[in-house]
């Protein structure tokens, strides 16, 4: 079983920045594919960013490319999401996600989820 504990989030004005953190436990960190999703009110959960399973590659949703950066600290078993140039459309609950599968096909569907962090961007 994998536990994901998130921290960060909050309220920020448009154009501002926030950093989210997610600490993983319960399984060897290097065996997990990890990333972030978000869900706005009235909308479906959507992919934001993730690592490849090896951690060597990163992938982003088009809506956040150039503004968000996913990073990791293997010594701390933690990933981060640095969010810059925030816009009101980024307002959502952000979820850390993980899965141990070596490969997957189609849309990434993680097995494990964090509790969610509220991010609100005011105009």
Short mmCIF file of C-alpha atoms in Angstrom, two decimals:
data_model
loop_
_atom_site.label_atom_id
_atom_site.label_comp_id
_atom_site.label_asym_id
_atom_site.label_seq_id
_atom_site.Cartn_x
_atom_site.Cartn_y
_atom_site.Cartn_z
CA UNK A 1 0.00 0.00 0.00
CA UNK A 2 1.27 3.44 -0.90
CA UNK A 3 0.54 6.49 1.21
CA UNK A 4 0.72 9.94 -0.33
CA UNK A 5 0.78 12.98 1.92
CA UNK A 6 0.41 16.37 0.26
CA UNK A 7 1.21 19.82 1.52
CA UNK A 8 1.11 23.34 0.16
CA UNK A 9 -1.71 24.95 -1.73
CA UNK A 10 -3.85 27.87 -0.66
CA UNK A 11 -5.07 31.16 -2.05
CA UNK A 12 -3.01 33.29 -4.42
CA UNK A 13 -3.63 36.19 -6.76
CA UNK A 14 -3.46 35.73 -10.50
CA UNK A 15 0.14 35.87 -11.66
CA UNK A 16 1.40 34.46 -8.41
CA UNK A 17 3.10 31.19 -7.55
CA UNK A 18 2.56 28.20 -5.31
CA UNK A 19 4.44 24.99 -4.66
CA UNK A 20 2.80 21.70 -3.81
CA UNK A 21 4.62 18.79 -2.19
CA UNK A 22 3.79 15.11 -2.02
CA UNK A 23 5.65 12.62 0.17
CA UNK A 24 5.29 8.95 -0.65
CA UNK A 25 5.72 5.98 1.67
CA UNK A 26 4.92 2.31 1.74
CA UNK A 27 6.83 1.34 -1.36
CA UNK A 28 10.26 1.98 -2.84
CA UNK A 29 10.07 5.47 -4.28
CA UNK A 30 12.04 4.55 -7.38
CA UNK A 31 9.45 1.91 -8.29
CA UNK A 32 6.62 4.44 -8.51
CA UNK A 33 5.40 6.50 -11.41
CA UNK A 34 4.24 9.73 -9.79
CA UNK A 35 2.44 12.84 -10.82
CA UNK A 36 -0.35 15.35 -10.28
CA UNK A 37 -3.98 15.68 -11.28
CA UNK A 38 -6.53 18.37 -10.53
CA UNK A 39 -10.28 18.67 -10.36
CA UNK A 40 -12.20 21.91 -10.58
CA UNK A 41 -15.74 22.27 -9.31
CA UNK A 42 -18.18 20.74 -11.75
CA UNK A 43 -15.45 19.25 -13.92
CA UNK A 44 -13.79 15.89 -14.27
CA UNK A 45 -10.41 15.19 -12.77
CA UNK A 46 -7.67 16.00 -15.27
CA UNK A 47 -4.02 15.16 -15.67
CA UNK A 48 -1.55 17.94 -14.88
CA UNK A 49 1.98 16.54 -14.89
CA UNK A 50 3.89 13.36 -14.20
CA UNK A 51 7.22 11.60 -14.30
CA UNK A 52 8.08 8.52 -16.25
CA UNK A 53 8.50 5.52 -13.99
CA UNK A 54 12.26 5.97 -14.04
CA UNK A 55 11.83 9.62 -13.14
CA UNK A 56 13.98 10.63 -16.06
CA UNK A 57 11.24 12.14 -18.18
CA UNK A 58 8.42 14.55 -17.48
CA UNK A 59 5.07 15.08 -19.14
CA UNK A 60 2.67 18.00 -18.88
CA UNK A 61 -0.85 18.90 -19.85
CA UNK A 62 -0.89 21.53 -22.58
CA UNK A 63 -2.75 23.90 -20.28
CA UNK A 64 0.16 24.10 -17.82
CA UNK A 65 3.21 23.76 -20.07
CA UNK A 66 5.68 26.56 -19.52
CA UNK A 67 4.04 27.57 -16.24
CA UNK A 68 4.21 24.46 -14.04
CA UNK A 69 7.27 22.35 -13.25
CA UNK A 70 7.27 18.93 -11.69
CA UNK A 71 10.37 17.94 -9.76
CA UNK A 72 11.49 15.35 -7.24
CA UNK A 73 13.81 14.75 -4.33
CA UNK A 74 14.57 11.05 -4.21
CA UNK A 75 16.28 11.34 -0.84
CA UNK A 76 13.02 12.64 0.63
CA UNK A 77 10.68 10.39 -1.40
CA UNK A 78 8.92 13.57 -2.43
CA UNK A 79 7.69 15.18 -5.61
CA UNK A 80 6.83 18.82 -6.10
CA UNK A 81 4.70 20.90 -8.39
CA UNK A 82 5.93 24.45 -8.82
CA UNK A 83 3.10 26.52 -10.23
CA UNK A 84 3.97 29.93 -11.68
CA UNK A 85 1.94 32.54 -13.55
CA UNK A 86 -1.22 31.16 -12.02
CA UNK A 87 -4.54 32.04 -13.58
CA UNK A 88 -8.08 31.70 -12.18
CA UNK A 89 -8.62 28.65 -14.41
CA UNK A 90 -5.99 26.85 -12.32
CA UNK A 91 -8.35 26.90 -9.35
CA UNK A 92 -8.99 23.28 -8.37
CA UNK A 93 -8.27 20.56 -5.88
CA UNK A 94 -4.87 19.13 -6.75
CA UNK A 95 -4.13 15.44 -6.18
CA UNK A 96 -0.85 13.65 -5.98
CA UNK A 97 -0.99 10.24 -7.65
CA UNK A 98 1.19 7.17 -7.96
CA UNK A 99 1.27 3.73 -9.47
CA UNK A 100 3.84 0.91 -9.51
CA UNK A 101 3.13 -0.49 -12.96
CA UNK A 102 6.14 -0.80 -15.22
CA UNK A 103 4.15 0.26 -18.26
CA UNK A 104 0.64 1.37 -19.09
CA UNK A 105 -1.34 1.91 -22.23
CA UNK A 106 -3.72 4.71 -23.06
CA UNK A 107 -4.57 7.24 -20.38
CA UNK A 108 -2.61 7.08 -17.13
CA UNK A 109 -4.89 5.82 -14.38
CA UNK A 110 -3.00 5.78 -11.05
CA UNK A 111 -3.71 3.31 -8.28
CA UNK A 112 -2.96 5.59 -5.36
CA UNK A 113 -4.13 9.11 -4.53
CA UNK A 114 -3.38 11.78 -2.00
CA UNK A 115 -6.07 13.52 -0.01
CA UNK A 116 -6.17 16.57 -2.25
CA UNK A 117 -5.10 20.20 -1.82
CA UNK A 118 -7.22 23.22 -2.56
CA UNK A 119 -5.63 25.82 -4.81
CA UNK A 120 -7.59 29.00 -5.41
CA UNK A 121 -6.44 31.74 -7.78
CA UNK A 122 -8.20 35.08 -7.51
CA UNK A 123 -8.44 37.51 -10.40
#
